[in-house]
Amino acid sequence: MASFFSLFRIRRDERIPALVALLVILVFNYLIISKFYCLFADYYRPETWRTFMRNFHMSGFDPITYDVVSTWRLGYNIIRHPLLPFFMLPLWALNQLLWWLTGVNCVQFVVGALLVFCSFWSFIFLHRILREVVGVSLAVANLLSAMFFGFAYVLVAIIVPDHFCLSLFLLLLTLYRAGIHLKGGSRFSLGEAVLLFFFTSGVTLSNGLLVLWAVFVVNGRQFFSRRFFVSLLLVSLLMLGFGVAVDAMVSDPGDKQVAEWVDARPPLWGTIVENFFGESIQLHRKHILGDVLVTRPVIVAYTWRAQYVVEAVLVALFACGVWCGRRSRFLWLSVGCMGYSVLLHLVVGFAASEVYIMACHWIYAIPIACAFLFTSFHSHETRSSSLVAHPFTGWALFVVFLAITAYLWIYHSVLLHRYLTWPLIK
């Protein structure tokens, strides 16, 4: 088993894609920092936060992290994010030091550094999953990783001061470790399982179930051994109990309560087409990044019919990828994470009206499933199947994904650049 520190070493074949990814991540973080720098640099003015909130409209994402790292408080809903404010304490201390040294509130740079770190390593871990676990070529791994970061609510999540980018990093780390264990025939140790659960559920409690799912898929019956099961159950109960106890002592009336997130369900078909597979992947130009709690309707239609074609093609390729990889335990681990989000948001109704902001919790299943298309074609060709009669099938598939990826990046780059360079409302 690779040591912990070896996970954070850039390998030779990762250097070029990693450099490109880092540059792109830095550019988009620069855009959001430059937009609000004039407000946070002079944070002593009492109207600063009100001015910022009048201008910060990034869908349903909350900028609580800026406030927590500037003037530390619990801030988040402590039941849903039991340890997140405490994870932010080192960032708050660093910001206080920089503030004292420079006389400027550096919160955007401090939070931006965290977002850059998490998004960069999310790219690397997804890239490694595709290369090492699924087994696609370097070119295909580069392409599918680029497509993933071109998805609307992945690209937005890596720049907004919310917790979703951190969750994405932890979930992809968990999936990568699970994939390596499955490939090597090893298992999660109790220590590794507890650490992954502690940090992932500490950021978002419900995501702890995804870690338990990963450990169960990898470890099988050992998951239910007395030592393993009792230890994880105890950590789970302690995490939940801590959140409930702290919430009971200190309640922030400005934060949404869990019950308020269980919506009166919007139309299911519209939610699936326009929001779950729609807005999560492609932004709607009408009401762009609007908040359903302010002016955005829950269901918004695309202005170009071609966008439904892109969505349909991608969903069809995803479904074909699931079929091609149906014998892979790792694929079902990934699709199971997506299924959990379907159950939580579309069946139970949790945050159903803005389901797209939760995309980072499941949307990695799409490039992972699509990767099995490439491995399936390759394995058929090496066995001299009927696909040999169509030697360009793999290239055609590559071109389709290349076209989708290019479209997503051009479309979202133009929209986000315009959106993030609009003048501030004083």
Coordinates of C-alpha atoms in Angstrom, one line a residue:
M1 CA 0.0 0.0 0.0
A2 CA 1.3 3.4 -1.0
S3 CA 2.2 5.7 1.9
F4 CA 0.0 8.7 2.6
F5 CA 2.6 11.1 1.3
S6 CA 3.2 9.3 -2.0
L7 CA -0.5 10.1 -2.8
F8 CA 0.5 13.8 -3.1
R9 CA 3.5 13.2 -5.5
I10 CA 3.0 14.3 -9.1
R11 CA 4.1 11.4 -11.3
R12 CA 5.9 11.9 -14.6
D13 CA 2.9 11.2 -16.9
E14 CA 0.7 13.5 -14.8
R15 CA 2.9 16.6 -15.1
I16 CA 1.6 18.2 -18.3
P17 CA -2.1 17.6 -17.6
A18 CA -1.6 18.6 -13.9
L19 CA 0.1 21.9 -15.0
V20 CA -2.7 22.7 -17.5
A21 CA -5.3 21.9 -14.8
L22 CA -3.6 24.1 -12.3
L23 CA -3.4 27.1 -14.7
V24 CA -7.1 26.8 -15.5
I25 CA -8.0 26.5 -11.8
L26 CA -5.9 29.6 -11.0
V27 CA -7.5 31.6 -13.8
F28 CA -11.1 31.0 -12.6
N29 CA -10.2 31.6 -9.0
Y30 CA -8.5 34.8 -10.0
L31 CA -11.8 36.0 -11.6
I32 CA -13.8 35.6 -8.4
I33 CA -11.1 37.0 -6.2
S34 CA -10.6 40.1 -8.4
K35 CA -14.4 40.7 -8.5
F36 CA -14.7 41.0 -4.7
Y37 CA -11.2 42.1 -3.7
C38 CA -12.2 45.8 -3.3
L39 CA -14.7 44.7 -0.7
F40 CA -12.7 42.3 1.4
A41 CA -9.4 44.3 1.4
D42 CA -11.1 47.0 3.5
Y43 CA -13.2 44.7 5.6
Y44 CA -13.5 47.1 8.6
R45 CA -16.2 49.0 6.8
P46 CA -19.6 48.0 8.4
E47 CA -21.4 47.9 5.0
T48 CA -18.9 45.6 3.4
W49 CA -20.7 42.3 4.0
R50 CA -24.0 43.7 3.0
T51 CA -22.5 45.0 -0.3
F52 CA -20.9 41.6 -0.9
M53 CA -24.2 39.7 -0.3
R54 CA -26.0 42.0 -2.7
N55 CA -23.5 41.0 -5.4
F56 CA -22.8 37.3 -4.6
H57 CA -25.3 35.4 -6.5
M58 CA -23.8 32.0 -7.4
S59 CA -26.9 29.8 -7.5
G60 CA -27.6 28.2 -4.1
F61 CA -24.0 28.3 -2.9
D62 CA -23.4 30.1 0.4
P63 CA -20.3 32.3 1.0
I64 CA -20.3 31.4 4.7
T65 CA -16.6 30.4 4.5
Y66 CA -15.5 33.9 3.8
D67 CA -17.2 35.1 7.0
V68 CA -16.0 32.1 9.1
V69 CA -12.4 32.6 8.0
S70 CA -12.6 36.4 8.5
T71 CA -14.3 36.4 11.9
W72 CA -14.5 32.9 13.2
R73 CA -17.8 31.6 14.3
L74 CA -19.8 28.3 13.8
G75 CA -21.5 29.8 10.7
Y76 CA -22.5 26.5 9.0
N77 CA -25.5 24.3 10.0
I78 CA -23.6 22.3 12.5
I79 CA -25.8 19.2 12.2
R80 CA -25.1 18.9 8.5
H81 CA -21.4 20.0 8.8
P82 CA -20.4 19.0 12.3
L83 CA -16.7 19.7 12.1
L84 CA -16.4 22.1 9.2
P85 CA -16.1 25.3 11.3
F86 CA -13.3 23.6 13.3
F87 CA -11.5 22.5 10.2
M88 CA -11.5 26.2 9.2
L89 CA -9.8 27.3 12.5
P90 CA -6.2 27.0 11.0
L91 CA -7.3 29.1 8.0
W92 CA -8.8 31.7 10.3
A93 CA -5.5 31.8 12.3
L94 CA -3.5 32.2 9.1
N95 CA -5.8 35.0 7.9
Q96 CA -5.5 36.8 11.2
L97 CA -1.7 36.7 10.9
L98 CA -1.7 38.0 7.4
W99 CA -4.3 40.6 8.3
W100 CA -2.0 41.8 11.1
L101 CA 1.1 41.8 8.9
T102 CA -0.5 43.5 5.8
G103 CA -3.4 45.5 7.2
V104 CA -5.6 43.8 4.6
N105 CA -8.1 41.0 5.0
C106 CA -6.6 38.2 2.9
V107 CA -9.6 35.9 3.3
Q108 CA -10.1 35.5 -0.4
F109 CA -6.5 34.4 -0.9
V110 CA -6.6 32.0 2.1
V111 CA -9.9 30.4 1.0
G112 CA -8.7 30.5 -2.6
A113 CA -5.6 28.5 -1.7
L114 CA -7.8 25.8 -0.1
L115 CA -10.0 25.7 -3.2
V116 CA -7.0 25.5 -5.5
F117 CA -5.5 22.7 -3.5
C118 CA -8.8 20.7 -3.3
S119 CA -9.7 21.2 -7.0
F120 CA -6.2 20.4 -8.2
W121 CA -6.0 17.2 -6.3
S122 CA -9.5 16.3 -7.2
F123 CA -8.3 16.5 -10.8
I124 CA -5.3 14.3 -10.1
F125 CA -7.3 11.6 -8.2
L126 CA -9.9 11.4 -10.9
H127 CA -7.2 11.2 -13.5
R128 CA -5.5 8.3 -11.5
I129 CA -8.9 6.6 -11.1
L130 CA -9.3 6.6 -14.9
R131 CA -5.7 5.5 -15.5
E132 CA -4.9 3.1 -12.7
V133 CA -8.2 1.7 -11.7
V134 CA -10.3 1.7 -14.9
G135 CA -7.3 1.3 -17.1
V136 CA -7.8 3.8 -20.0
S137 CA -5.0 5.4 -22.0
L138 CA -3.4 8.7 -21.0
A139 CA -5.2 10.5 -23.8
V140 CA -8.6 9.2 -22.7
A141 CA -7.9 10.0 -19.0
N142 CA -6.9 13.6 -20.0
L143 CA -10.0 14.0 -22.1
L144 CA -12.5 12.6 -19.5
S145 CA -10.9 14.5 -16.7
A146 CA -11.2 17.7 -18.7
M147 CA -14.8 17.0 -19.5
F148 CA -15.6 16.4 -15.9
F149 CA -14.1 19.8 -14.9
G150 CA -16.1 21.4 -17.7
F151 CA -19.3 20.3 -16.1
A152 CA -21.2 23.4 -14.9
Y153 CA -21.4 22.7 -11.2
V154 CA -18.0 21.2 -10.9
L155 CA -16.5 24.3 -12.5
V156 CA -18.5 26.6 -10.3
A157 CA -17.9 24.5 -7.1
I158 CA -14.1 24.9 -7.5
I159 CA -14.3 28.7 -7.2
V160 CA -17.2 29.4 -4.7
P161 CA -16.3 29.8 -1.0
D162 CA -18.5 26.8 0.0
H163 CA -17.8 23.3 1.2
F164 CA -18.5 21.4 -2.1
C165 CA -15.0 21.5 -3.5
L166 CA -13.6 20.1 -0.2
S167 CA -16.2 17.3 -0.4
L168 CA -15.3 16.5 -4.0
F169 CA -11.6 16.2 -3.0
L170 CA -12.4 13.8 -0.1
L171 CA -14.9 11.7 -2.1
L172 CA -12.5 11.3 -5.0
L173 CA -9.7 10.4 -2.6
T174 CA -11.9 7.8 -1.0
L175 CA -12.8 6.4 -4.4
Y176 CA -9.2 6.3 -5.5
R177 CA -8.1 4.4 -2.4
A178 CA -11.1 2.0 -2.8
G179 CA -10.1 1.4 -6.5
I180 CA -6.5 0.7 -5.6
H181 CA -7.6 -1.8 -2.9
L182 CA -10.0 -3.5 -5.3
K183 CA -7.4 -3.8 -8.0
G184 CA -4.7 -5.0 -5.6
G185 CA -6.9 -7.4 -3.6
S186 CA -6.2 -5.5 -0.4
R187 CA -8.7 -4.0 2.1
F188 CA -9.2 -0.8 4.0
S189 CA -7.5 -0.9 7.4
L190 CA -9.6 0.3 10.3
G191 CA -7.4 3.4 10.7
E192 CA -7.7 4.4 7.1
A193 CA -11.5 3.9 7.1
V194 CA -12.0 5.9 10.3
L195 CA -9.8 8.8 9.0
L196 CA -11.6 9.0 5.7
F197 CA -15.0 8.8 7.5
F198 CA -14.0 11.4 10.1
F199 CA -12.9 14.1 7.6
T200 CA -15.6 13.4 4.9
S201 CA -18.5 13.3 7.4
G202 CA -17.0 16.1 9.3
V203 CA -17.4 18.3 6.2
T204 CA -20.8 16.9 5.2
L205 CA -22.3 14.4 7.5
S206 CA -24.4 12.6 4.9
N207 CA -21.3 12.0 2.8
G208 CA -20.0 9.8 5.5
L209 CA -22.4 7.1 4.2
L210 CA -20.5 7.2 0.9
V211 CA -17.3 6.3 2.8
L212 CA -19.0 3.5 4.6
W213 CA -20.4 2.3 1.2
A214 CA -16.9 2.3 -0.2
V215 CA -15.4 0.4 2.8
F216 CA -18.3 -2.2 2.5
V217 CA -17.7 -2.8 -1.2
V218 CA -14.0 -3.2 -0.7
N219 CA -13.9 -5.1 2.6
G220 CA -17.0 -7.2 2.1
R221 CA -17.9 -9.3 5.2
Q222 CA -15.0 -8.0 7.2
F223 CA -17.0 -4.7 7.3
F224 CA -19.4 -6.4 9.7
S225 CA -16.7 -7.8 12.0
R226 CA -17.2 -6.7 15.6
R227 CA -14.1 -4.6 15.8
F228 CA -14.6 -2.9 12.4
F229 CA -18.4 -2.3 12.5
V230 CA -18.5 -1.2 16.2
S231 CA -15.6 1.3 15.7
L232 CA -17.3 2.9 12.6
L233 CA -20.7 2.9 14.3
L234 CA -19.2 4.6 17.4
V235 CA -17.5 7.3 15.3
S236 CA -20.7 7.9 13.4
L237 CA -22.7 8.3 16.6
L238 CA -20.1 10.5 18.2
M239 CA -20.1 12.7 15.0
L240 CA -23.9 13.0 15.0
G241 CA -24.1 13.5 18.7
F242 CA -21.5 16.2 18.6
G243 CA -23.4 18.1 15.9
V244 CA -26.7 17.9 17.7
A245 CA -25.2 18.9 21.0
V246 CA -23.4 22.0 19.6
D247 CA -26.5 22.9 17.6
A248 CA -28.6 22.8 20.7
M249 CA -26.1 25.1 22.6
V250 CA -25.4 27.6 19.8
S251 CA -28.0 27.9 17.1
D252 CA -27.5 30.3 14.2
P253 CA -31.0 31.7 13.2
G254 CA -29.7 32.8 9.8
D255 CA -28.9 29.3 8.7
K256 CA -31.4 26.9 7.1
Q257 CA -32.6 24.0 9.2
V258 CA -32.5 20.5 7.9
A259 CA -36.3 20.3 7.8
E260 CA -36.5 23.3 5.5
W261 CA -34.3 21.6 3.0
V262 CA -36.9 18.8 2.4
D263 CA -38.8 20.5 -0.3
A264 CA -42.3 20.2 -1.7
R265 CA -41.1 18.1 -4.6
P266 CA -40.9 20.0 -8.0
P267 CA -42.0 18.1 -11.1
L268 CA -39.9 15.0 -11.3
W269 CA -39.3 14.9 -15.1
G270 CA -38.4 18.6 -15.2
T271 CA -36.1 18.2 -12.3
I272 CA -34.3 15.3 -13.9
V273 CA -34.0 16.9 -17.4
E274 CA -33.4 20.5 -16.5
N275 CA -31.7 20.3 -13.2
F276 CA -30.2 16.9 -12.2
F277 CA -28.7 16.0 -15.6
G278 CA -29.3 19.5 -17.0
E279 CA -28.0 22.4 -14.9
S280 CA -25.5 20.1 -13.2
I281 CA -23.7 19.7 -16.6
Q282 CA -24.7 22.8 -18.6
L283 CA -25.7 26.2 -17.3
H284 CA -29.0 27.7 -18.4
R285 CA -28.5 31.1 -19.9
K286 CA -31.8 32.3 -18.6
H287 CA -31.5 33.1 -14.9
I288 CA -27.8 32.2 -15.0
L289 CA -26.6 31.1 -11.6
G290 CA -29.8 32.4 -10.0
D291 CA -31.0 31.3 -6.6
V292 CA -34.4 29.7 -6.3
L293 CA -34.7 31.4 -2.9
V294 CA -34.6 34.8 -4.7
T295 CA -35.8 35.1 -8.3
R296 CA -34.9 31.9 -10.2
P297 CA -37.7 29.5 -11.0
V298 CA -37.1 25.9 -10.0
I299 CA -37.5 24.7 -13.6
V300 CA -35.8 26.7 -16.3
A301 CA -35.7 25.6 -20.0
Y302 CA -32.7 25.8 -22.3
T303 CA -32.7 28.4 -25.0
W304 CA -31.0 26.1 -27.5
R305 CA -32.5 22.7 -28.4
A306 CA -29.0 21.5 -29.2
Q307 CA -28.3 21.5 -25.5
Y308 CA -30.9 18.8 -24.9
V309 CA -29.1 16.8 -27.6
V310 CA -25.8 17.2 -25.7
E311 CA -27.5 16.1 -22.5
A312 CA -29.2 13.1 -24.2
V313 CA -26.0 12.0 -25.9
L314 CA -24.0 12.2 -22.6
V315 CA -26.7 10.3 -20.6
A316 CA -26.8 7.6 -23.3
L317 CA -23.0 7.3 -23.3
F318 CA -23.1 7.1 -19.5
A319 CA -25.8 4.3 -19.7
C320 CA -23.7 2.4 -22.2
G321 CA -20.7 2.8 -20.0
V322 CA -22.6 1.3 -17.1
W323 CA -23.5 -1.7 -19.3
C324 CA -20.0 -2.2 -20.5
G325 CA -18.6 -2.0 -17.0
R326 CA -21.3 -4.0 -15.3
R327 CA -18.9 -6.7 -14.1
S328 CA -16.7 -4.1 -12.3
R329 CA -17.2 -3.8 -8.5
F330 CA -15.6 -0.4 -8.7
L331 CA -18.1 0.8 -11.3
W332 CA -21.0 -0.2 -9.0
L333 CA -19.2 1.5 -6.1
S334 CA -19.2 4.8 -8.2
V335 CA -22.8 4.4 -9.5
G336 CA -23.9 3.5 -6.0
C337 CA -22.7 6.9 -4.8
M338 CA -24.8 8.5 -7.6
G339 CA -27.8 6.3 -6.6
Y340 CA -27.5 7.6 -3.0
S341 CA -27.9 11.2 -4.3
V342 CA -30.9 10.1 -6.4
L343 CA -32.5 8.6 -3.3
L344 CA -31.7 11.6 -1.1
H345 CA -32.6 14.4 -3.5
L346 CA -35.2 13.0 -6.0
V347 CA -37.0 10.5 -3.8
V348 CA -36.7 11.9 -0.3
G349 CA -36.8 15.5 -1.6
F350 CA -33.8 16.9 0.2
A351 CA -32.7 20.1 -1.6
A352 CA -34.7 18.9 -4.6
S353 CA -35.4 22.5 -5.8
E354 CA -31.7 23.1 -6.2
V355 CA -30.4 19.6 -6.7
Y356 CA -27.6 20.7 -9.1
I357 CA -25.6 22.4 -6.4
M358 CA -25.0 18.9 -5.0
A359 CA -23.5 17.6 -8.2
C360 CA -20.0 17.2 -6.8
H361 CA -21.3 14.4 -4.6
W362 CA -22.2 12.2 -7.5
I363 CA -21.3 13.5 -11.0
Y364 CA -17.9 11.8 -11.1
A365 CA -19.8 8.6 -11.9
I366 CA -20.3 9.9 -15.4
P367 CA -16.7 10.1 -16.6
I368 CA -15.9 6.8 -14.6
A369 CA -18.7 5.0 -16.4
C370 CA -17.8 6.5 -19.8
A371 CA -14.2 5.3 -19.3
F372 CA -15.5 1.7 -19.4
L373 CA -16.7 2.3 -22.9
F374 CA -13.1 2.7 -24.0
T375 CA -11.8 -0.3 -22.1
S376 CA -14.7 -2.4 -23.5
F377 CA -13.9 -1.5 -27.1
H378 CA -10.2 -2.1 -26.4
S379 CA -10.8 -5.5 -24.9
H380 CA -13.1 -6.6 -27.7
E381 CA -10.6 -5.6 -30.3
T382 CA -7.8 -7.5 -28.6
R383 CA -10.0 -10.6 -28.6
S384 CA -10.6 -10.1 -32.4
S385 CA -14.3 -9.7 -32.0
S386 CA -16.6 -8.2 -34.6
L387 CA -15.6 -4.8 -33.6
V388 CA -12.3 -5.3 -35.4
A389 CA -14.4 -4.7 -38.6
H390 CA -14.8 -1.2 -37.3
P391 CA -11.3 -0.1 -36.4
F392 CA -12.3 3.6 -36.0
T393 CA -15.0 2.9 -33.4
G394 CA -12.6 4.0 -30.5
W395 CA -11.5 7.1 -32.4
A396 CA -15.1 8.0 -33.2
L397 CA -16.0 7.7 -29.5
F398 CA -13.0 9.9 -28.6
V399 CA -14.1 12.5 -31.1
V400 CA -17.6 12.6 -29.6
F401 CA -16.2 13.2 -26.1
L402 CA -13.7 15.7 -27.5
A403 CA -16.6 17.7 -29.1
I404 CA -18.7 17.6 -25.9
T405 CA -15.7 18.7 -23.8
A406 CA -14.7 21.6 -26.2
Y407 CA -18.4 22.8 -26.2
L408 CA -18.6 22.7 -22.4
W409 CA -15.4 24.6 -21.8
I410 CA -16.1 27.3 -24.5
Y411 CA -19.7 27.7 -23.4
H412 CA -19.0 27.9 -19.7
S413 CA -15.8 30.0 -20.0
V414 CA -17.7 32.7 -21.9
L415 CA -20.7 32.7 -19.5
L416 CA -18.6 32.7 -16.3
H417 CA -16.2 35.3 -17.6
R418 CA -19.1 37.6 -18.3
Y419 CA -20.8 36.8 -15.1
L420 CA -17.7 37.4 -12.9
T421 CA -16.7 40.6 -14.6
W422 CA -20.0 42.4 -14.2
P423 CA -19.7 45.6 -12.2
L424 CA -20.5 45.5 -8.5
I425 CA -23.8 46.9 -7.2
K426 CA -22.9 49.4 -4.5

